[in-house]
Backbone as CSV, one residue per row, in Angstrom:
resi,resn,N_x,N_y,N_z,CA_x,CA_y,CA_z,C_x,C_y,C_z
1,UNK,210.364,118.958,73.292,209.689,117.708,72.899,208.183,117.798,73.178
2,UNK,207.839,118.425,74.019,206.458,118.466,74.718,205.664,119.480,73.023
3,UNK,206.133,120.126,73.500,205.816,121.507,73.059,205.420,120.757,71.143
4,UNK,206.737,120.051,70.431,206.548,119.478,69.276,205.162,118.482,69.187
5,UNK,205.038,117.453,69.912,204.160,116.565,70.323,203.270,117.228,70.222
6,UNK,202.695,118.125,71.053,200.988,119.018,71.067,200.886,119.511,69.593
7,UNK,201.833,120.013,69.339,201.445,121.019,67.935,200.793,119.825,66.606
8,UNK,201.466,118.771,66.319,200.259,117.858,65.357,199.179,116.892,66.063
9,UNK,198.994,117.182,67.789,197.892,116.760,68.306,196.603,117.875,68.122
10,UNK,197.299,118.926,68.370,196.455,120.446,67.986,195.644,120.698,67.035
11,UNK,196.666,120.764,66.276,196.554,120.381,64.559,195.267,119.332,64.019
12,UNK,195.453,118.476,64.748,194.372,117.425,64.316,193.205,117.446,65.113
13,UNK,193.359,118.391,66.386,191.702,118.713,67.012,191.487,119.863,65.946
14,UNK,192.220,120.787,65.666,191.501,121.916,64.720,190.849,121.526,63.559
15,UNK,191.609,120.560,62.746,191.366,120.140,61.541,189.841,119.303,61.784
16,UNK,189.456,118.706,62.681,188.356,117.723,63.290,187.196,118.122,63.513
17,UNK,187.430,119.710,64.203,186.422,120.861,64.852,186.203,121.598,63.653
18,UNK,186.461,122.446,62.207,186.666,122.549,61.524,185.989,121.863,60.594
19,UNK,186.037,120.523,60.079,184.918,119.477,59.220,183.876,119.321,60.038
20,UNK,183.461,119.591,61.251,182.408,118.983,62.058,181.571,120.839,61.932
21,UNK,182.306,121.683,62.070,181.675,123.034,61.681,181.194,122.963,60.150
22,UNK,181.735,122.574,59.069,181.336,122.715,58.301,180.647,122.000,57.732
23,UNK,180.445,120.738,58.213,179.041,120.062,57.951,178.323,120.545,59.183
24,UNK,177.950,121.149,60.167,176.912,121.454,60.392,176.485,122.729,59.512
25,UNK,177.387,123.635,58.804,176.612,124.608,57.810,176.067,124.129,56.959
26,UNK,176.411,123.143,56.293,175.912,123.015,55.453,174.760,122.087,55.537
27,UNK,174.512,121.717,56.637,172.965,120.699,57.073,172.254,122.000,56.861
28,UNK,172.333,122.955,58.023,171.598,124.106,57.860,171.416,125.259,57.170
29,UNK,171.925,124.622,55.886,171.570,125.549,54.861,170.139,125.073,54.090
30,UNK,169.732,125.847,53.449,168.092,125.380,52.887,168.369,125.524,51.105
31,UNK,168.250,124.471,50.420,168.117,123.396,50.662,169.469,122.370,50.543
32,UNK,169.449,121.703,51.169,170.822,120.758,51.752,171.395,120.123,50.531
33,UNK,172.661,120.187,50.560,173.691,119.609,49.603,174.307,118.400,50.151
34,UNK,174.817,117.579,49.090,175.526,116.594,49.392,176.943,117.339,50.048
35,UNK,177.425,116.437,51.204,178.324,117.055,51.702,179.157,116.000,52.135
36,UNK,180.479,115.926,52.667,181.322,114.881,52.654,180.724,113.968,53.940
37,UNK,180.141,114.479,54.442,179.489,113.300,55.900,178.678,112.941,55.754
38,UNK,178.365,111.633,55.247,177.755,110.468,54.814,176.511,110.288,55.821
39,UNK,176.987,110.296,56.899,175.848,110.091,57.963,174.576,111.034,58.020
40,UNK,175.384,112.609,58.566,174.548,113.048,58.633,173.894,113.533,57.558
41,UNK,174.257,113.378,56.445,173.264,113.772,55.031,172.611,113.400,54.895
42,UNK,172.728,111.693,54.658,171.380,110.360,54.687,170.364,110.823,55.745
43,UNK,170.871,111.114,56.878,169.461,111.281,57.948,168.830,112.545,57.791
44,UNK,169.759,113.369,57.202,168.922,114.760,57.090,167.999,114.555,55.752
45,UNK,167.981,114.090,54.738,167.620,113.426,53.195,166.327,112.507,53.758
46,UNK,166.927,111.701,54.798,165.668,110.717,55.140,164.533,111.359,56.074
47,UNK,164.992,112.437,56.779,163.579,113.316,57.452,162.828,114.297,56.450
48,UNK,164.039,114.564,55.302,163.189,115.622,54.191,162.416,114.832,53.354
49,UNK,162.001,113.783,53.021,161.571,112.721,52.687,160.099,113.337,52.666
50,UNK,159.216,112.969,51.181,157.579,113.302,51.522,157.308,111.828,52.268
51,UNK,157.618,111.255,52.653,156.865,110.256,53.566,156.879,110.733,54.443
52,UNK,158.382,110.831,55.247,158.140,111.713,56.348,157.779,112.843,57.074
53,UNK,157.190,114.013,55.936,156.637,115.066,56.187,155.246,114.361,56.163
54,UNK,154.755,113.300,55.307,153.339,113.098,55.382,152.868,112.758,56.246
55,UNK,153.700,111.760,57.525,153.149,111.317,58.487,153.586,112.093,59.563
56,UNK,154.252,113.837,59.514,154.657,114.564,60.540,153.195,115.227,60.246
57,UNK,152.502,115.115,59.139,151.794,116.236,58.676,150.256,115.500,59.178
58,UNK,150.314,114.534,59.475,149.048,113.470,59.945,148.376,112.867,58.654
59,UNK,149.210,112.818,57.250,148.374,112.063,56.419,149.270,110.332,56.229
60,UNK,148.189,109.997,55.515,148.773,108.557,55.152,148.321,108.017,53.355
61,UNK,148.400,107.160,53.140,147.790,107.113,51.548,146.841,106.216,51.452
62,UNK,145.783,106.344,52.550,144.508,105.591,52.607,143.637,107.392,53.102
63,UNK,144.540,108.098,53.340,143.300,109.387,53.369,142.684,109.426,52.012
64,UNK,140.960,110.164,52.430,139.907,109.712,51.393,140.618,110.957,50.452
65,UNK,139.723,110.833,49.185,140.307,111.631,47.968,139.209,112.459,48.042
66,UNK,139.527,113.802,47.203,138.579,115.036,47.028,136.835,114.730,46.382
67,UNK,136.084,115.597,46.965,134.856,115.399,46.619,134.988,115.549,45.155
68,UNK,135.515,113.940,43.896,135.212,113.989,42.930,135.986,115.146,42.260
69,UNK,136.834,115.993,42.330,137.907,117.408,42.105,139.588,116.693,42.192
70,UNK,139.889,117.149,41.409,141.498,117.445,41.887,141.822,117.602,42.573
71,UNK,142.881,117.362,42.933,143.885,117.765,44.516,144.300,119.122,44.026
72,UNK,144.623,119.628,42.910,144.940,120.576,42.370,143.913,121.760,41.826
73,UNK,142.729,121.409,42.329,141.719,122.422,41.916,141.257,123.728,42.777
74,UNK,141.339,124.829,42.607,140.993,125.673,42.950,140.459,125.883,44.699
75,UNK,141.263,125.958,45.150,141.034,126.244,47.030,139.584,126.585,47.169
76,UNK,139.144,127.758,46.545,137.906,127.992,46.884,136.707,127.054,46.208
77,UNK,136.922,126.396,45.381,136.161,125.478,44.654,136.086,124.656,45.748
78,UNK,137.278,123.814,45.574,136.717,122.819,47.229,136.064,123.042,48.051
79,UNK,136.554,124.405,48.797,135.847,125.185,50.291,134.334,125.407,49.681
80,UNK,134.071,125.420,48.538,132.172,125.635,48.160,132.024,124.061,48.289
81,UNK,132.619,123.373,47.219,132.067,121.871,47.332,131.784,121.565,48.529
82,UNK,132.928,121.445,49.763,132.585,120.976,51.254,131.263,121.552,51.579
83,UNK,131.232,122.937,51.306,130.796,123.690,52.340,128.909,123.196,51.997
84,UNK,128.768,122.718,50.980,127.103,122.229,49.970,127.038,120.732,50.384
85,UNK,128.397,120.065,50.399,128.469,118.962,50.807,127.721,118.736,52.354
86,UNK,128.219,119.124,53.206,127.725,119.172,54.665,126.558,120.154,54.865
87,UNK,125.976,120.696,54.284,124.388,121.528,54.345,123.697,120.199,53.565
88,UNK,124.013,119.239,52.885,123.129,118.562,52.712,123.583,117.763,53.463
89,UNK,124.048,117.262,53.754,124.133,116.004,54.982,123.667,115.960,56.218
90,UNK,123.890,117.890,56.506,123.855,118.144,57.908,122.566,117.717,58.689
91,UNK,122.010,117.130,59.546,120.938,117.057,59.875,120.003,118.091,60.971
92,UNK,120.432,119.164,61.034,119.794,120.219,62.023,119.315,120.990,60.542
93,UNK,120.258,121.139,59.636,119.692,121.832,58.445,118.295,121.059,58.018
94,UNK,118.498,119.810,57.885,117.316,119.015,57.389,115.932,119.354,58.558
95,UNK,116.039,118.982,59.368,114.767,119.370,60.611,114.640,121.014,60.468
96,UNK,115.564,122.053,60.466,114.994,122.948,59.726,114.103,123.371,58.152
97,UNK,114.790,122.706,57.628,113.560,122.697,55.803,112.650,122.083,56.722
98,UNK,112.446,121.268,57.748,111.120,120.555,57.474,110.246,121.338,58.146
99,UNK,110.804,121.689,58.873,109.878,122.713,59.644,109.317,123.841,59.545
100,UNK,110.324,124.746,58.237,110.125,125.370,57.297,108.733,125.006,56.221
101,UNK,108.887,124.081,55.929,108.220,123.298,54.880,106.714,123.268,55.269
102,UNK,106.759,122.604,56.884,105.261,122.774,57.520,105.071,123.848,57.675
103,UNK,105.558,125.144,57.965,104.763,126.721,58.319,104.517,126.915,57.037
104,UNK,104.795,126.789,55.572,104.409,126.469,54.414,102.663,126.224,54.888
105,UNK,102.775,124.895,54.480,101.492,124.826,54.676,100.392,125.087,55.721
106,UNK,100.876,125.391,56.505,99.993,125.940,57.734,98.929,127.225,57.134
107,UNK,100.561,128.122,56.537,100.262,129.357,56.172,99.379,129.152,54.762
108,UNK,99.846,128.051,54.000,98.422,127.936,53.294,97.219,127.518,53.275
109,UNK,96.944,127.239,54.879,95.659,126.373,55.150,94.907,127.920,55.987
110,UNK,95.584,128.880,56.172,95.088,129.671,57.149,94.703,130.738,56.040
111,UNK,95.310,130.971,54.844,94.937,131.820,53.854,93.520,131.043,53.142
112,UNK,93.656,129.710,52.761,92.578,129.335,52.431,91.280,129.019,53.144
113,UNK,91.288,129.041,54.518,90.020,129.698,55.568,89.281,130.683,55.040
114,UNK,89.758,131.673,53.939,88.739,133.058,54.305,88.161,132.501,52.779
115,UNK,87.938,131.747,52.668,87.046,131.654,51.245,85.945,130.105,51.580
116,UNK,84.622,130.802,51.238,83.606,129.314,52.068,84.146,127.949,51.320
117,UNK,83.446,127.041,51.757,84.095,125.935,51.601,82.119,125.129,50.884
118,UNK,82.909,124.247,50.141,81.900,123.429,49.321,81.949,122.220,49.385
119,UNK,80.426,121.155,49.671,81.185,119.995,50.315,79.583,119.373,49.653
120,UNK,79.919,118.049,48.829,79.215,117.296,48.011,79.358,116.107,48.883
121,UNK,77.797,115.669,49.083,77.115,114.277,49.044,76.864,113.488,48.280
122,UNK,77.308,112.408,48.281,76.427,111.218,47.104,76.568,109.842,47.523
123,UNK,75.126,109.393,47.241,74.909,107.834,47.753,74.181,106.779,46.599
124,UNK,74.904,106.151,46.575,73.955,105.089,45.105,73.534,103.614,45.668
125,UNK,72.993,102.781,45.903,72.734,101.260,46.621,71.637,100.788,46.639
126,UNK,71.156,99.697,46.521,70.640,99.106,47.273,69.714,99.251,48.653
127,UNK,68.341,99.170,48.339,67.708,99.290,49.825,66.588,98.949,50.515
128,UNK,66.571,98.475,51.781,64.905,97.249,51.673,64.762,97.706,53.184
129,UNK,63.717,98.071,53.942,62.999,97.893,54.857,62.886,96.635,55.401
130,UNK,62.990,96.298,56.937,62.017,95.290,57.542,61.732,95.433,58.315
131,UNK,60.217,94.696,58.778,59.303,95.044,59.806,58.752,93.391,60.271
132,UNK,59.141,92.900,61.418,58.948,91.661,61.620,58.964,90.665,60.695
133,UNK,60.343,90.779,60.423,60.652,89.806,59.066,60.172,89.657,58.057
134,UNK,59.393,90.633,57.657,58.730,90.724,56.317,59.195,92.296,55.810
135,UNK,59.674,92.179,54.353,60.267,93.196,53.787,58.909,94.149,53.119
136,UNK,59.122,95.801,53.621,57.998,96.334,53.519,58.380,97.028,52.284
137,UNK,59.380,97.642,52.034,60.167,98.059,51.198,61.529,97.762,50.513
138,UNK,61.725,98.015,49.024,62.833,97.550,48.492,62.867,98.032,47.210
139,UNK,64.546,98.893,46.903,64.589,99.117,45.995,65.960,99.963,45.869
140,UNK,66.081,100.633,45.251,67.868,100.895,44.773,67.660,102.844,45.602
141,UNK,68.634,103.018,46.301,68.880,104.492,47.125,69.888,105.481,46.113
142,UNK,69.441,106.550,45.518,70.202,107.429,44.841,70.031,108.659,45.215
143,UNK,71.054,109.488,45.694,70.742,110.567,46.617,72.099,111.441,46.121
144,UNK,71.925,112.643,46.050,72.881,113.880,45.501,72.933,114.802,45.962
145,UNK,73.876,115.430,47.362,73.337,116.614,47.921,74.526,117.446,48.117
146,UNK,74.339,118.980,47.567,75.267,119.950,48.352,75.073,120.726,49.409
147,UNK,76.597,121.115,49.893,76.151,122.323,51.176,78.003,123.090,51.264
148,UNK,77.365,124.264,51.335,78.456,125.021,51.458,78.113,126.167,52.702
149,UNK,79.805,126.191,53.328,79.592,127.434,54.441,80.642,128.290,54.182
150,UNK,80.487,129.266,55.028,81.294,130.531,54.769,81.215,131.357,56.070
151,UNK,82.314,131.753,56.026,82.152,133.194,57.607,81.548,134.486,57.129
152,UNK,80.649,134.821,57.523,80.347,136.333,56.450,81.045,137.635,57.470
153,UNK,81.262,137.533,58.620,82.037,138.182,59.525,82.932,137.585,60.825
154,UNK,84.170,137.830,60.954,85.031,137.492,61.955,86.099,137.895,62.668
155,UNK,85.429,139.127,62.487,86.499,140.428,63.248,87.679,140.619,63.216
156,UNK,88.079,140.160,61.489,89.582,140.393,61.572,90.241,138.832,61.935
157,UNK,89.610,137.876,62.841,90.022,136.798,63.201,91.313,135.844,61.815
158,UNK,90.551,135.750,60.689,91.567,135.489,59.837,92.440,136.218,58.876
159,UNK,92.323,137.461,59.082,93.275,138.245,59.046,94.706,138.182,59.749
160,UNK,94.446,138.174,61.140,95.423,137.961,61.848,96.060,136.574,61.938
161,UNK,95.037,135.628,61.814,95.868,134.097,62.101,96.717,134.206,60.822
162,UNK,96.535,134.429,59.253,97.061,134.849,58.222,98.451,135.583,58.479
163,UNK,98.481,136.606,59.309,99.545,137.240,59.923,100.587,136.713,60.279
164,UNK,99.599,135.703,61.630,101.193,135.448,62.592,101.329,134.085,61.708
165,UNK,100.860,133.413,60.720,101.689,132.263,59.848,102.986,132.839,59.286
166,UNK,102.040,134.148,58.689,103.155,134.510,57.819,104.810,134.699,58.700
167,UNK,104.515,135.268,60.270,105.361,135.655,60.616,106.713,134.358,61.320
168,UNK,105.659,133.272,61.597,106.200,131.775,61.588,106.929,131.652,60.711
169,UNK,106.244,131.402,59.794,107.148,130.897,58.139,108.363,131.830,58.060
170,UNK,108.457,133.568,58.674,109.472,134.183,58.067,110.642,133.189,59.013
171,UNK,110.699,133.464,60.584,111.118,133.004,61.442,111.666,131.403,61.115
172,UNK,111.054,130.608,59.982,111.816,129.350,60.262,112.332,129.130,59.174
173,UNK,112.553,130.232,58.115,113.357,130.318,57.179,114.234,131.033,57.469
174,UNK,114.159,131.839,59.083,115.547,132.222,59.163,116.286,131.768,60.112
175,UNK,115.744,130.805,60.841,116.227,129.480,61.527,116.684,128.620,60.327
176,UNK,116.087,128.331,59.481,117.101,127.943,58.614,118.436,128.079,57.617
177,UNK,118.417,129.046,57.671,119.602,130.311,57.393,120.539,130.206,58.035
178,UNK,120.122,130.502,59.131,121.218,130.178,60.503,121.719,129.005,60.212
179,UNK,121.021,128.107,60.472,121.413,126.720,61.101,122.729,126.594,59.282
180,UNK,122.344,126.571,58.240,123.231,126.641,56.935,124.467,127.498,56.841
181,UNK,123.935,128.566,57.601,125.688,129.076,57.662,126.065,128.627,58.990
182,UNK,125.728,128.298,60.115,126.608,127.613,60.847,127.187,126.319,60.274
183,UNK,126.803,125.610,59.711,127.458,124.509,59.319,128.260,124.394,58.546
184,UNK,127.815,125.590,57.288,128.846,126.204,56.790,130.362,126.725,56.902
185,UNK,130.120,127.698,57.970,131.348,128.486,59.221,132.102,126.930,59.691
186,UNK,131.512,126.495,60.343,132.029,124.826,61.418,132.953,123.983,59.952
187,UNK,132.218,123.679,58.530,133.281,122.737,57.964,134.620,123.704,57.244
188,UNK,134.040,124.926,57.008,134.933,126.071,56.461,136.232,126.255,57.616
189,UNK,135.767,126.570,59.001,137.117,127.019,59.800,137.163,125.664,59.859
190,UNK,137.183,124.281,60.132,137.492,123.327,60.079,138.914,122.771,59.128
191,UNK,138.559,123.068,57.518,139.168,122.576,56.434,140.384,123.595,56.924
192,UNK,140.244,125.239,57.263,141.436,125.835,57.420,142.118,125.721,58.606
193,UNK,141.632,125.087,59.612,142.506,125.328,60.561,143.229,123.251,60.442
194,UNK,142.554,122.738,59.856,143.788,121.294,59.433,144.630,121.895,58.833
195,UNK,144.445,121.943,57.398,145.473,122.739,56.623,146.791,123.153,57.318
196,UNK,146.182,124.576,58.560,146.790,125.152,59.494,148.046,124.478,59.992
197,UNK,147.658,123.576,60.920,148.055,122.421,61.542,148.884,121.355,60.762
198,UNK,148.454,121.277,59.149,149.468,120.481,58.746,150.876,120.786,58.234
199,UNK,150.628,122.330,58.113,151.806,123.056,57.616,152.030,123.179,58.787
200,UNK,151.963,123.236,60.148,152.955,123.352,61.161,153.365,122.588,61.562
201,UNK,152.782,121.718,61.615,154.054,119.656,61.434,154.750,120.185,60.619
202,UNK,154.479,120.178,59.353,155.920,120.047,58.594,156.778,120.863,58.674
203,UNK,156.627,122.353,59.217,157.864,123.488,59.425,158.314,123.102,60.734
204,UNK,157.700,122.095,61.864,158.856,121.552,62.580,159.312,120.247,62.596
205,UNK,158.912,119.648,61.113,159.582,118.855,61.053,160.687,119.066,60.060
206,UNK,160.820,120.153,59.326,161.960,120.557,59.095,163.210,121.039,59.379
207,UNK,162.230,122.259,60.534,163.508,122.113,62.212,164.116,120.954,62.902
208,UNK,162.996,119.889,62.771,163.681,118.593,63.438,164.366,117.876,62.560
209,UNK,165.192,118.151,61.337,165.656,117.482,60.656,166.895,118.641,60.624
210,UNK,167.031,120.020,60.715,167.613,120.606,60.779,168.957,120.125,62.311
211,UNK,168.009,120.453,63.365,168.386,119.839,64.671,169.266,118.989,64.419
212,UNK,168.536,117.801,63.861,169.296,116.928,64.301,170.663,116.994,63.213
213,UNK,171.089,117.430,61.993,171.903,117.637,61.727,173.065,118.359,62.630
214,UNK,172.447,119.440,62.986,173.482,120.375,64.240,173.572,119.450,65.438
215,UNK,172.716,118.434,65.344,173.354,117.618,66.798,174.450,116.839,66.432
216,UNK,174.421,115.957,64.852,175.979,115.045,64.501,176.899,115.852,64.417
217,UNK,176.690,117.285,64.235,177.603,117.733,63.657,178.476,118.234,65.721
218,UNK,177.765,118.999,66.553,177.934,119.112,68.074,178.358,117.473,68.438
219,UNK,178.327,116.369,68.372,178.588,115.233,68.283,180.052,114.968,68.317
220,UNK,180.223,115.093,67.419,181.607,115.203,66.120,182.454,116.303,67.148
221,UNK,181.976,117.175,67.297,182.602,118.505,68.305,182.980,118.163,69.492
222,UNK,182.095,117.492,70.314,182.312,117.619,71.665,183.439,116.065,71.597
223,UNK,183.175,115.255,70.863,184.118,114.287,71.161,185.606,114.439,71.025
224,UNK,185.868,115.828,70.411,186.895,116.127,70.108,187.435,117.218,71.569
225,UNK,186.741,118.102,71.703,186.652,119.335,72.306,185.177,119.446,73.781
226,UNK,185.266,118.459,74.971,184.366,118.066,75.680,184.103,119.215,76.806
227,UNK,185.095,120.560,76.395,184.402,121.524,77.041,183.231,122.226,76.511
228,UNK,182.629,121.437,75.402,181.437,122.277,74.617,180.337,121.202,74.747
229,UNK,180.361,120.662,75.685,179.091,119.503,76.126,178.021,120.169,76.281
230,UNK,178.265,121.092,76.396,176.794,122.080,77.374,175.965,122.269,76.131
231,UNK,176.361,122.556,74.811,176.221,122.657,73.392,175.473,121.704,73.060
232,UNK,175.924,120.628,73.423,175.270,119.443,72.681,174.037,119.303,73.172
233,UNK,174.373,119.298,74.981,172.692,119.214,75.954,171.446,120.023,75.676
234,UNK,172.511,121.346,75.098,170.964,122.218,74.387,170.096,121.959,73.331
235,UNK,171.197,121.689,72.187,170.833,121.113,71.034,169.842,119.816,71.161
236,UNK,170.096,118.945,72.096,169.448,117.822,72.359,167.912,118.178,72.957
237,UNK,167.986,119.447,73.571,166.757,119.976,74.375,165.766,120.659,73.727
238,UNK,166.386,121.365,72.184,165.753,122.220,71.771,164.689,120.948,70.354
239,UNK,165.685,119.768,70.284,165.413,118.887,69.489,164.013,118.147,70.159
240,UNK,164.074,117.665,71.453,163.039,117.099,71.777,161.768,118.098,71.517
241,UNK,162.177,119.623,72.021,160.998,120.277,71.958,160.342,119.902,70.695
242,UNK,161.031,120.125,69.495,160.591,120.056,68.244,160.012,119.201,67.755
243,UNK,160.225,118.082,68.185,159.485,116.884,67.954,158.154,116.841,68.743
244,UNK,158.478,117.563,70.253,157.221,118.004,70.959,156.049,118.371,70.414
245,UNK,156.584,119.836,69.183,155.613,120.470,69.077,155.225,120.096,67.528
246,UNK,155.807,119.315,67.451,155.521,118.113,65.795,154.569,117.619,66.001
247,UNK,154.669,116.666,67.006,153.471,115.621,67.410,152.469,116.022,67.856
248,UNK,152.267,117.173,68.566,150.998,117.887,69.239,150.253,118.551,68.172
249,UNK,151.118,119.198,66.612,150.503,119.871,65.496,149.779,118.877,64.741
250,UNK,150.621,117.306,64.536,149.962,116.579,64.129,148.630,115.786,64.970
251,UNK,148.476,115.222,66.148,147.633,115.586,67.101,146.370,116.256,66.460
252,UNK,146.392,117.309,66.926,145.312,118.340,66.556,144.969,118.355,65.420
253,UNK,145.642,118.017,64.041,145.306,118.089,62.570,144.396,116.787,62.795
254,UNK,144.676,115.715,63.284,143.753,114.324,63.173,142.664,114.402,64.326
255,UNK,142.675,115.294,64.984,141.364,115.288,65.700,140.306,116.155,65.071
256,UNK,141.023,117.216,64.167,139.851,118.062,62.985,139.650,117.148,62.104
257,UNK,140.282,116.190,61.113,139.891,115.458,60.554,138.753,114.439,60.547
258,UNK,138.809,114.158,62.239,137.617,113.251,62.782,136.586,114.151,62.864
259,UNK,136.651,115.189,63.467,135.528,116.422,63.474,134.866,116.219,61.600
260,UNK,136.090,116.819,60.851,135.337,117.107,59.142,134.417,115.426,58.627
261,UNK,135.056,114.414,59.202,134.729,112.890,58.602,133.320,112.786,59.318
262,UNK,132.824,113.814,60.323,131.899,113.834,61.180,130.515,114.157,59.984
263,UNK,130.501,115.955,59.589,130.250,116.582,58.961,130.333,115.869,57.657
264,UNK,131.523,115.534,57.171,131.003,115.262,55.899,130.688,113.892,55.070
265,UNK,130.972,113.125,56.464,130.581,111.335,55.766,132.067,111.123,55.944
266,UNK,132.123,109.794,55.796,133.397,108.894,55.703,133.945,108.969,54.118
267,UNK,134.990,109.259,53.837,135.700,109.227,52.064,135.533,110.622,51.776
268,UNK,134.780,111.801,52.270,134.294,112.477,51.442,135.277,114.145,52.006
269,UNK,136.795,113.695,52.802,137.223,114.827,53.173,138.476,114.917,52.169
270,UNK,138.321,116.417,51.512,139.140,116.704,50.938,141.058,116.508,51.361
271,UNK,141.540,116.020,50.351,142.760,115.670,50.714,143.682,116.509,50.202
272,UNK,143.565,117.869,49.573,144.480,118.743,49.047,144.745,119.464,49.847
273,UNK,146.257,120.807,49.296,145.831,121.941,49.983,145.364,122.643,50.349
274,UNK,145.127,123.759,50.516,144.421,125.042,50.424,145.108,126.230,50.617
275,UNK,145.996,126.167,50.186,147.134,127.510,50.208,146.577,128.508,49.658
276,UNK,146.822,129.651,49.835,146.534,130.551,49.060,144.920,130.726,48.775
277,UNK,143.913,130.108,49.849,142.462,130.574,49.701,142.293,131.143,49.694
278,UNK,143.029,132.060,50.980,142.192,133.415,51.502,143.214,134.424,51.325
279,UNK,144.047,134.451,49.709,144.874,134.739,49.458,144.888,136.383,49.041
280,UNK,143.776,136.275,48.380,142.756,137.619,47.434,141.446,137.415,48.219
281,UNK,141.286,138.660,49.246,139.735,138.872,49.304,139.247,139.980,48.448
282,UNK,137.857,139.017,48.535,136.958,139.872,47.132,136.665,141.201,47.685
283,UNK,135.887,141.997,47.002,135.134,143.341,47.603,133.868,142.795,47.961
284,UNK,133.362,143.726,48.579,132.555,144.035,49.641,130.989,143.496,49.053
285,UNK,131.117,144.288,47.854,129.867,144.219,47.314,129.392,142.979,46.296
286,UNK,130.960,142.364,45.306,130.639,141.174,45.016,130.006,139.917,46.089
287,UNK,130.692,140.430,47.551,130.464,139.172,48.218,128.569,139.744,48.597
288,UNK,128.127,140.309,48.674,126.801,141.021,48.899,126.126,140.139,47.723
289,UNK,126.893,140.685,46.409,125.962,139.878,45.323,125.713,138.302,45.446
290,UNK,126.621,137.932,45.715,126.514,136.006,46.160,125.874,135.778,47.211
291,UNK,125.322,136.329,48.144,124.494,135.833,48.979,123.110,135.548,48.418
């Protein structure tokens, strides 16, 4: 009697352990099928969700739209747009042109020293003498006079000031150089390392949708079979991580974002991908020619 009794109690833990195995395969298969467990499909369906990758991924649908481009336009097109975008905005670039701009003229005030200089008088008016209140003279003042000077020797003196302009002016055009590709470099690794960051939200938030399928399905298991608890505690452990390292990817994607909204104005950060930028590097020498 014993022995009869266990065998369709048996029977019905196998049969139990068995559907709870095979919906967890099939959660964790890529990409997920409808499968007879209602539950855990809906929740696995509702984390694969683009809403919910968008806000694992740190966007929302008030992020600003592309500088005037497609979301679909050319990776490197954008990465130039940004990158012209923030050299004009930037303001260390700007105090460089200007400063640039003045060794400009310095250097043309120091070249135009070595040639004399010509300098015209003229007076037209009105004009009366007095000498104890009685006017001794009176009559209209017209006067026209030039004078010009020149260095006829100066030992080289503007030669050299000529020199070190020139060597100013080279120097703050290449302070300005600098300062343009740094700002350059700063919104460029910027745009790629969000990007970065947003594709790694979403590959663990795909694990965390994975997870948690293998947790209804360990669920389903242990209530049947409670020597496999230890199963579930892992699953539950490896799940928090994931969400851990969800929230910390997204995290970091919205603190570059505040960095790029820095750089490039408010509205003006690109909202596409950039897959596949740095997909094909050019040769050596095209990139030589574009500088």
């Amino acid at each position: 009697m014993d022995q009869s009794a266990r065998k369709p109690r048996r029977m019905a833990r196998s049969a139990m352990v068995g559907a709870a195995l095979w919906a967890a395969g099939v959660c964790m298969a890529a990409p997920p099928a409808p499968v007879a467990q209602p539950q855990a499909t809906n929740r696995c369906k509702s984390e694969l969700s683009p809403e919910a990758l968008d806000r694992a991924a740190g966007r929302n649908s008030e992020q600003p739209v592309d500088l005037g481009a497609d979301t679909a336009a050319d990776p490197l097109t954008v990465l130039r747009s940004v990158a012209r975008q923030a050299v004009q905005r930037s303001a260390t670039v700007g105090a460089s042109r200007l400063l640039n701009e003045a060794a400009t003229f310095d250097l043309e005030q120091a070249r135009s020293s070595r040639w004399p200089a010509l300098v015209a008088n003229a007076a037209l008016g009105p004009q009366h003498s007095t000498l104890n209140d009685e006017t001794s003279t009176k009559g209209t003042l017209r006067s026209l006079s030039f004078s010009a000077s020149g260095s006829l020797y100066d030992a080289g003196r503007i030669r050299e000031q000529v020199q070190w302009r020139e060597e100013l002016l080279q120097a703050e055009s290449l302070g300005l150089q600098q300062a343009g590709e740094s700002v350059v470099a700063e919104v460029v690794s910027g745009m790629l390392e969000r990007h970065r960051y947003q594709m790694q939200a979403q590959v663990y938030q795909q694990y965390v949708r994975k997870m948690q399928c293998l947790l209804d399905a360990l669920e389903v298991i242990v209530s049947a079979d409670r020597g496999r608890a230890s199963e579930l505690v892992q699953a539950r452990k490896t799940l928090a991580q994931a969400e851990m390292q969800r929230d910390i990817a997204a995290a970091v994607g919205k603190q570059i974002d505040i960095k790029l909204r820095k750089l490039l104005g408010e509205g003006q950060v690109p909202s596409g991908r950039l897959t596949g930028a740095l997909a094909a590097t050019p040769e050596l020498n095209e990139v030589r020619r574009g500088v």
